Short mmCIF file of C-alpha atoms in Angstrom, two decimals:
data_model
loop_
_atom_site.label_atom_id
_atom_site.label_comp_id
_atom_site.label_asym_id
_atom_site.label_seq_id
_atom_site.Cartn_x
_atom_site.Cartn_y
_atom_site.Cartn_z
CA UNK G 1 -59.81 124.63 57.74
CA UNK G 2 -58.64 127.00 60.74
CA UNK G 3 -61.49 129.27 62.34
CA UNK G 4 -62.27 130.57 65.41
CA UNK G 5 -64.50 127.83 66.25
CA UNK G 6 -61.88 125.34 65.01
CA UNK G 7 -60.11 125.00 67.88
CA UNK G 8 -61.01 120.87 67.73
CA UNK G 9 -58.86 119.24 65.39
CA UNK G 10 -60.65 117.22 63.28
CA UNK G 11 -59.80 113.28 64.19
CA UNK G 12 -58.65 110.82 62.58
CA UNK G 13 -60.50 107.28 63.01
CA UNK G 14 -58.86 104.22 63.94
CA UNK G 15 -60.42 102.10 61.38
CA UNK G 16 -59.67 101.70 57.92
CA UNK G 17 -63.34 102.12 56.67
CA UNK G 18 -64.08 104.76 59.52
CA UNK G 19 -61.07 106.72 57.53
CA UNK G 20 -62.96 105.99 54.23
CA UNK G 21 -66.54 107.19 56.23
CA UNK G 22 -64.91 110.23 57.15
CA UNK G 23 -63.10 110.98 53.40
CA UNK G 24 -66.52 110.21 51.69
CA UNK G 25 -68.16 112.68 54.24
CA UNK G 26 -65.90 115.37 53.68
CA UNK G 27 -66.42 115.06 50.18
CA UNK G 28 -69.35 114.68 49.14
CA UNK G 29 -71.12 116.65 52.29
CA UNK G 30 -74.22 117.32 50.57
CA UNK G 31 -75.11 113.68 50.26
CA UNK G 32 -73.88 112.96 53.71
CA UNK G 33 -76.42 112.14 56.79
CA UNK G 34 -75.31 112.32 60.49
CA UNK G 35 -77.34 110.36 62.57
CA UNK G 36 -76.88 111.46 66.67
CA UNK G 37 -78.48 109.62 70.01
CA UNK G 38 -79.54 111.77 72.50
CA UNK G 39 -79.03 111.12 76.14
CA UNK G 40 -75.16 110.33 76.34
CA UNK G 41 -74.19 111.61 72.95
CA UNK G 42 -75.68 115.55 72.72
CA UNK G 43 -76.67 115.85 76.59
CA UNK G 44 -75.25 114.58 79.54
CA UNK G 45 -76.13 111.55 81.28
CA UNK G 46 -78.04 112.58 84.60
CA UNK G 47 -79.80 110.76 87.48
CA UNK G 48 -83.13 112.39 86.40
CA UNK G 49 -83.60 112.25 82.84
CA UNK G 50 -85.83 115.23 83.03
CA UNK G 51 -83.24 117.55 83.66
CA UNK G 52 -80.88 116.07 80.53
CA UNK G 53 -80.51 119.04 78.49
CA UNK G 54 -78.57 118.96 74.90
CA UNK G 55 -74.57 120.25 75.57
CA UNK G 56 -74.53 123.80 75.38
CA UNK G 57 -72.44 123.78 72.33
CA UNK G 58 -74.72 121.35 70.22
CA UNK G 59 -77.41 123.69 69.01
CA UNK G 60 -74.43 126.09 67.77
CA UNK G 61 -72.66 123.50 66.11
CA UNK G 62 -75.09 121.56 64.02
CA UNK G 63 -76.38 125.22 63.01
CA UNK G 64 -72.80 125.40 61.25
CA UNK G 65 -73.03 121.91 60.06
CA UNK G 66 -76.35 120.89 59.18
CA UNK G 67 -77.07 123.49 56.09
CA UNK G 68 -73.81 122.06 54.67
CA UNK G 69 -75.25 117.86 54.66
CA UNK G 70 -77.95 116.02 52.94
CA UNK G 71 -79.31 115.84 56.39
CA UNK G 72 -78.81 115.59 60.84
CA UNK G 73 -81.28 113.16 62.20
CA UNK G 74 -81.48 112.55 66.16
CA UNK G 75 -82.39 109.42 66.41
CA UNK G 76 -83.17 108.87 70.48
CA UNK G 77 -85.21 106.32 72.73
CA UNK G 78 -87.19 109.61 74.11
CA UNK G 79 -90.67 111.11 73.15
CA UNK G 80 -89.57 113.07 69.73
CA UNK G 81 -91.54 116.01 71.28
CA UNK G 82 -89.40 115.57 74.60
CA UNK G 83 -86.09 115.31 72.40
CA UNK G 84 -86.78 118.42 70.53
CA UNK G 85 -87.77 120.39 73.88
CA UNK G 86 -84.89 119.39 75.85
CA UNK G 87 -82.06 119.75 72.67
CA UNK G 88 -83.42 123.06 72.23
CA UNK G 89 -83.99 122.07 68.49
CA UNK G 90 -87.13 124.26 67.57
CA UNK G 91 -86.62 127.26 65.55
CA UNK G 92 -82.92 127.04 65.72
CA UNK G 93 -80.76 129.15 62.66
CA UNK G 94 -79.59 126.22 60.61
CA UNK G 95 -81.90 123.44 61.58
CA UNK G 96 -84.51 123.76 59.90
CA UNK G 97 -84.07 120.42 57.77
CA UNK G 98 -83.34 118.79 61.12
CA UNK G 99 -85.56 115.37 62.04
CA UNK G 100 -85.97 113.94 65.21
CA UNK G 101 -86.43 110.03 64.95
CA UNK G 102 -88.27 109.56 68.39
CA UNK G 103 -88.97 106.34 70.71
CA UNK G 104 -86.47 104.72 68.09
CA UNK G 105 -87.91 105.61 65.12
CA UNK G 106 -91.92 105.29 65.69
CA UNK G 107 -92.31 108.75 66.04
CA UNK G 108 -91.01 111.45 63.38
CA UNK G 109 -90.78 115.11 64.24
CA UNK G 110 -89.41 117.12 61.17
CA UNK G 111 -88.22 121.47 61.48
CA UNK G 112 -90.30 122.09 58.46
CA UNK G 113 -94.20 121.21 59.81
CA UNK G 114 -92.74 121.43 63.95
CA UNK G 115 -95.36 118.10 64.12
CA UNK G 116 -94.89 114.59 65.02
CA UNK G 117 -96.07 111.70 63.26
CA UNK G 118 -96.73 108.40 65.48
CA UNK G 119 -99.15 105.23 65.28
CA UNK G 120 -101.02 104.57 67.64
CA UNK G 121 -99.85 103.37 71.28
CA UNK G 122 -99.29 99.39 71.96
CA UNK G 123 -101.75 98.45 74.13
CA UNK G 124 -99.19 96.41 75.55
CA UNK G 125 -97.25 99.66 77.02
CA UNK G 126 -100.38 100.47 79.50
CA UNK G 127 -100.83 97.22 80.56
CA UNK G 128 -97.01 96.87 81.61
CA UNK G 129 -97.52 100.32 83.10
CA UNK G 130 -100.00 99.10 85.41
CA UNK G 131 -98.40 96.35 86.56
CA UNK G 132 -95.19 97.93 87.08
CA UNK G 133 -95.12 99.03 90.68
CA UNK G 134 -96.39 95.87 91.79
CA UNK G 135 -93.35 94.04 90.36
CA UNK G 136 -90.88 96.48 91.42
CA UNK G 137 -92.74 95.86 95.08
CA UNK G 138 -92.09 91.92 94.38
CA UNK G 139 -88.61 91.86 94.13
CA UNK G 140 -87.51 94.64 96.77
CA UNK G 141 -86.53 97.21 94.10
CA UNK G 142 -89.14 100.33 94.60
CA UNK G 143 -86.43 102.36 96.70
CA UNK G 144 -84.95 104.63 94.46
CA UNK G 145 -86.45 103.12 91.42
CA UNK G 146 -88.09 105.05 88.92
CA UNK G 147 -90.53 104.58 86.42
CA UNK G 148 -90.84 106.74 83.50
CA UNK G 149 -93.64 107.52 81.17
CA UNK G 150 -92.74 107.77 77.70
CA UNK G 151 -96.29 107.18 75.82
CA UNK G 152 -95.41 104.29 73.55
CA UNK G 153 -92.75 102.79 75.81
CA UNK G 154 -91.97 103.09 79.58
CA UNK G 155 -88.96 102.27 81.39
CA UNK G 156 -87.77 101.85 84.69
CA UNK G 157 -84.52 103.33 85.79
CA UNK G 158 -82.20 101.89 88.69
CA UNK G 159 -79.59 105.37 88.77
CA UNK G 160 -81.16 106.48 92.30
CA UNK G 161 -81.30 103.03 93.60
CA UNK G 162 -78.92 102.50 96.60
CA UNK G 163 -77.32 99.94 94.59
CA UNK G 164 -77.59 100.79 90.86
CA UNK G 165 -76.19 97.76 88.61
CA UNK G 166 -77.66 95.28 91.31
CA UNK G 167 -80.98 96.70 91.05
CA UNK G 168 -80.64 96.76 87.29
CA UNK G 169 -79.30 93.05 87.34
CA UNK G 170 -82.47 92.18 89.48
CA UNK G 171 -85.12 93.49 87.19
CA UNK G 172 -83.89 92.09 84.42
CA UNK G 173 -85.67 88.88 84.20
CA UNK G 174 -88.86 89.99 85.87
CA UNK G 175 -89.37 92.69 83.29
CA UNK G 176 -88.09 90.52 80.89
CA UNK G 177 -91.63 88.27 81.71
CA UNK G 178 -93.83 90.69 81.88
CA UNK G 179 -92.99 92.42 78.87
CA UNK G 180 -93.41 89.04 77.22
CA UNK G 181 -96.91 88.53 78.16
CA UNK G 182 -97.65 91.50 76.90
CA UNK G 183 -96.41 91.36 73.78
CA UNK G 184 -93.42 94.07 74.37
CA UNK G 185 -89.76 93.60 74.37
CA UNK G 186 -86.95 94.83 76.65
CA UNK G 187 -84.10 97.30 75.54
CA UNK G 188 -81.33 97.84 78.17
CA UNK G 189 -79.83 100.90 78.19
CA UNK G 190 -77.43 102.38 80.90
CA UNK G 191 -78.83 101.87 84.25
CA UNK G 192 -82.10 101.24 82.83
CA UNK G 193 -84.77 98.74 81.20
CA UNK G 194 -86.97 99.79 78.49
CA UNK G 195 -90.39 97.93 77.65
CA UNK G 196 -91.86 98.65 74.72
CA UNK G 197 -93.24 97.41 71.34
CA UNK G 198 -91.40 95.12 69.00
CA UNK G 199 -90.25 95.64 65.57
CA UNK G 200 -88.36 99.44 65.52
CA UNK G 201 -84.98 100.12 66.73
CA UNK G 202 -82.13 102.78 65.70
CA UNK G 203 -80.87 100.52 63.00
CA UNK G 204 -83.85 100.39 61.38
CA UNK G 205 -85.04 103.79 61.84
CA UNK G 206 -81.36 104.97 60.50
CA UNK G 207 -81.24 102.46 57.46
CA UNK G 208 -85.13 103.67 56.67
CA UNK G 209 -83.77 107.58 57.10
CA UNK G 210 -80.70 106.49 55.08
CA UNK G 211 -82.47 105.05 51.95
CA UNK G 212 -85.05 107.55 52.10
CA UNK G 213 -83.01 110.43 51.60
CA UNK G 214 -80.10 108.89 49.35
CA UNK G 215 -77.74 109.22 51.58
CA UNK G 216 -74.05 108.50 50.18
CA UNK G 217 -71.87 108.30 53.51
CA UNK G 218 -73.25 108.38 56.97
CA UNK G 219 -71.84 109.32 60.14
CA UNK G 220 -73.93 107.93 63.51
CA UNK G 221 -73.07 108.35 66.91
CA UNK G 222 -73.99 106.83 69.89
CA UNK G 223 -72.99 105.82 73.96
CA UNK G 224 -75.51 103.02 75.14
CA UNK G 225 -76.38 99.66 74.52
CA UNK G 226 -79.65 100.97 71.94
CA UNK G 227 -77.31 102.13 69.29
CA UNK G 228 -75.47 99.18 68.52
CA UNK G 229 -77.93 98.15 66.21
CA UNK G 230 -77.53 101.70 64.25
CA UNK G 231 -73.39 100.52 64.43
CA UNK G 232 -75.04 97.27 62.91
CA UNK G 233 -77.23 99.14 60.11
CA UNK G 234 -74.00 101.36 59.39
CA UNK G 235 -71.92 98.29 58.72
CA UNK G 236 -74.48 96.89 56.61
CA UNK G 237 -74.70 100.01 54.57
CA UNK G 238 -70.61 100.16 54.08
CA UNK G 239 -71.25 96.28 52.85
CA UNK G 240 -73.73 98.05 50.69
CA UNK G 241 -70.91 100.53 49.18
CA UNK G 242 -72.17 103.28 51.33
CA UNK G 243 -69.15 104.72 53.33
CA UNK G 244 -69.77 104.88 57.12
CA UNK G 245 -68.51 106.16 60.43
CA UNK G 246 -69.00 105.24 63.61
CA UNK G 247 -68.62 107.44 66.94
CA UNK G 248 -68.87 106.60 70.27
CA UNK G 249 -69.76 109.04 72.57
CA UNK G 250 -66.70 107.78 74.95
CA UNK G 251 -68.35 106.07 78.09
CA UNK G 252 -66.90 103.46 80.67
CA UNK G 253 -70.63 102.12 81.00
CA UNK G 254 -70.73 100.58 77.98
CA UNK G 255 -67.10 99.43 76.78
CA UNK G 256 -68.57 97.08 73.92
CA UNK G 257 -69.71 100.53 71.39
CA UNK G 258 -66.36 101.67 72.40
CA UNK G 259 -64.75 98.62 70.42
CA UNK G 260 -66.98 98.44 67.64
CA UNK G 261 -66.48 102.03 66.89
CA UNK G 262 -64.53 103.49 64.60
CA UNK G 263 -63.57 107.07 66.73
CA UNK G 264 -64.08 107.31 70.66
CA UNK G 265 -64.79 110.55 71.63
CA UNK G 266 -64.76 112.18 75.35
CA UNK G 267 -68.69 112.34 75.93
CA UNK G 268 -71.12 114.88 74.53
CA UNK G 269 -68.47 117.77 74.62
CA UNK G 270 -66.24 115.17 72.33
CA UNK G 271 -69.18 114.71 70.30
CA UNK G 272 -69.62 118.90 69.66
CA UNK G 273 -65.80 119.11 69.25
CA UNK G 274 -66.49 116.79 66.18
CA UNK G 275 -69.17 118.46 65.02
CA UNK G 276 -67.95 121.87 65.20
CA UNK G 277 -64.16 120.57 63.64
CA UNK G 278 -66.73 118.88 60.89
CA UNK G 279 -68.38 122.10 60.26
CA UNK G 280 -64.77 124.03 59.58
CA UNK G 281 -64.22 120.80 57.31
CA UNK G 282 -66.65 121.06 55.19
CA UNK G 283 -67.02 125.00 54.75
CA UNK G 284 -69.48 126.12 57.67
CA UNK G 285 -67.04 128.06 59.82
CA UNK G 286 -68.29 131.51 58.12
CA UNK G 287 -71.97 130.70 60.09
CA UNK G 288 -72.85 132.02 63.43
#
């Protein structure tokens, strides 16, 4: 199992069925899928989410993994053109089966075809958009609040407020109302509120990915509030008698995907440790 990448020890989860995730992973690898967020979980949180960038050791480590699985899906709140961009996904040695499950599932960018397949926009998301800064005006919250475009979803970020979580606690009903009359919903996140259309999340975008390419175990891992329901879809899948495993990208922001998981990790250089460990595991080491 030793390499000279393998300088992670492979851990052990805490869990009895995380244990039994893991052994049917390590196993069976080529009918394995590893489902990964994004922001939190391959790239750092940062104040503006346009400089998040994938951990420099990702790329390298799912290029040793990802030949050796059924399949690596990042399955991410962002634009699935953004994603791929800013993990440096495109054209990377190893990835080309990789697919990026965008704005949580909506969009689908796949290695093979480098194109992205979405439905049309919610008219919903535009009207929101435009009514936005007015709200934020309302309730005393434009300083150091921040909205962000994402196409099919926009969200408004309280990190560069003077007072973050206060800011965030503020919003929450107002945005909470005005995505309602427009027919969107509200997904928290860490230090920021997502509007956008009803009906997709990670859970079902993973359980959709999970079915559709026969997976037999599956790994996910996550950091904010958006992947509990891909936790959710992974326990339903072990209830199933497919063999799961849950990560959490370790974070102090969100404590409750800390105790629902299975293995805590330290943050997204945990989350390439397990990777890379995974990829001596299972007989990638020899890669580059």
């Amino acid at each position: 199992m030793g390499s000279a990448m393998g300088s992670h020890p492979l851990p052990v989860p805490t869990t009895a069925a995380g244990r039994e995730g893991l052994a049917a992973l390590l196993e069976r690898p080529g009918r394995a899928v590893v489902g990964l967020d994004f922001d939190g979980t391959l790239a750092e949180i940062v104040p503006d989410p346009d400089q998040a960038r994938a951990h420099p050791g990702a790329v390298p480590a799912l290029s040793r993994l990802a030949p050796r699985l059924r399949s690596v899906a990042v399955v991410t709140g962002r634009p699935a053109e953004v994603a791929v961009r800013y993990g440096g996904f495109a054209g990377a040695e190893g990835l080309d089966g990789l697919v990026v499950l965008g704005l949580y599932g909506a969009e689908r960018w796949d290695a093979v075809s480098g194109a992205v397949q979405a439905p049309e926009p919610h008219p919903g998301v535009a009207a929101v958009q435009a009514d936005l800064p007015a709200v934020l005006e309302e309730y005393g919250a434009a300083q150091g609040t921040w909205i962000e475009d994402k196409g099919r979803a926009v969200a408004v970020h309280t990190r560069r407020a003077e007072d973050p979580q206060a800011t965030f606690e503020l919003l929450r009903a107002p945005l909470h109302a005005l995505a309602e009359r427009q027919g969107l919903i509200v997904e928290p996140g860490r230090l920021v509120l997502e509007l956008r259309p009803p009906g997709m999340d990670k859970g079902v975008a993973l359980t959709e990915y999970a079915r559709r390419t026969g997976a037999e175990a599956v790994l996910y891992a996550g950091d904010d509030l958006g992947d509990l329901a891909a936790f959710a879809a992974v326990e339903r899948l072990r209830e199933e008698g497919v063999p799961g495993v849950l990560v959490c990208s370790g974070s102090t922001e969100v404590t409750e995907l800390a105790q629902r998981a299975d293995l805590v990790v330290d943050g997204p250089a945990g989350v390439v440790g397990l990777l890379s460990s995974l990829a001596d595991a299972v007989g990638g080491a020899h890669a580059s």
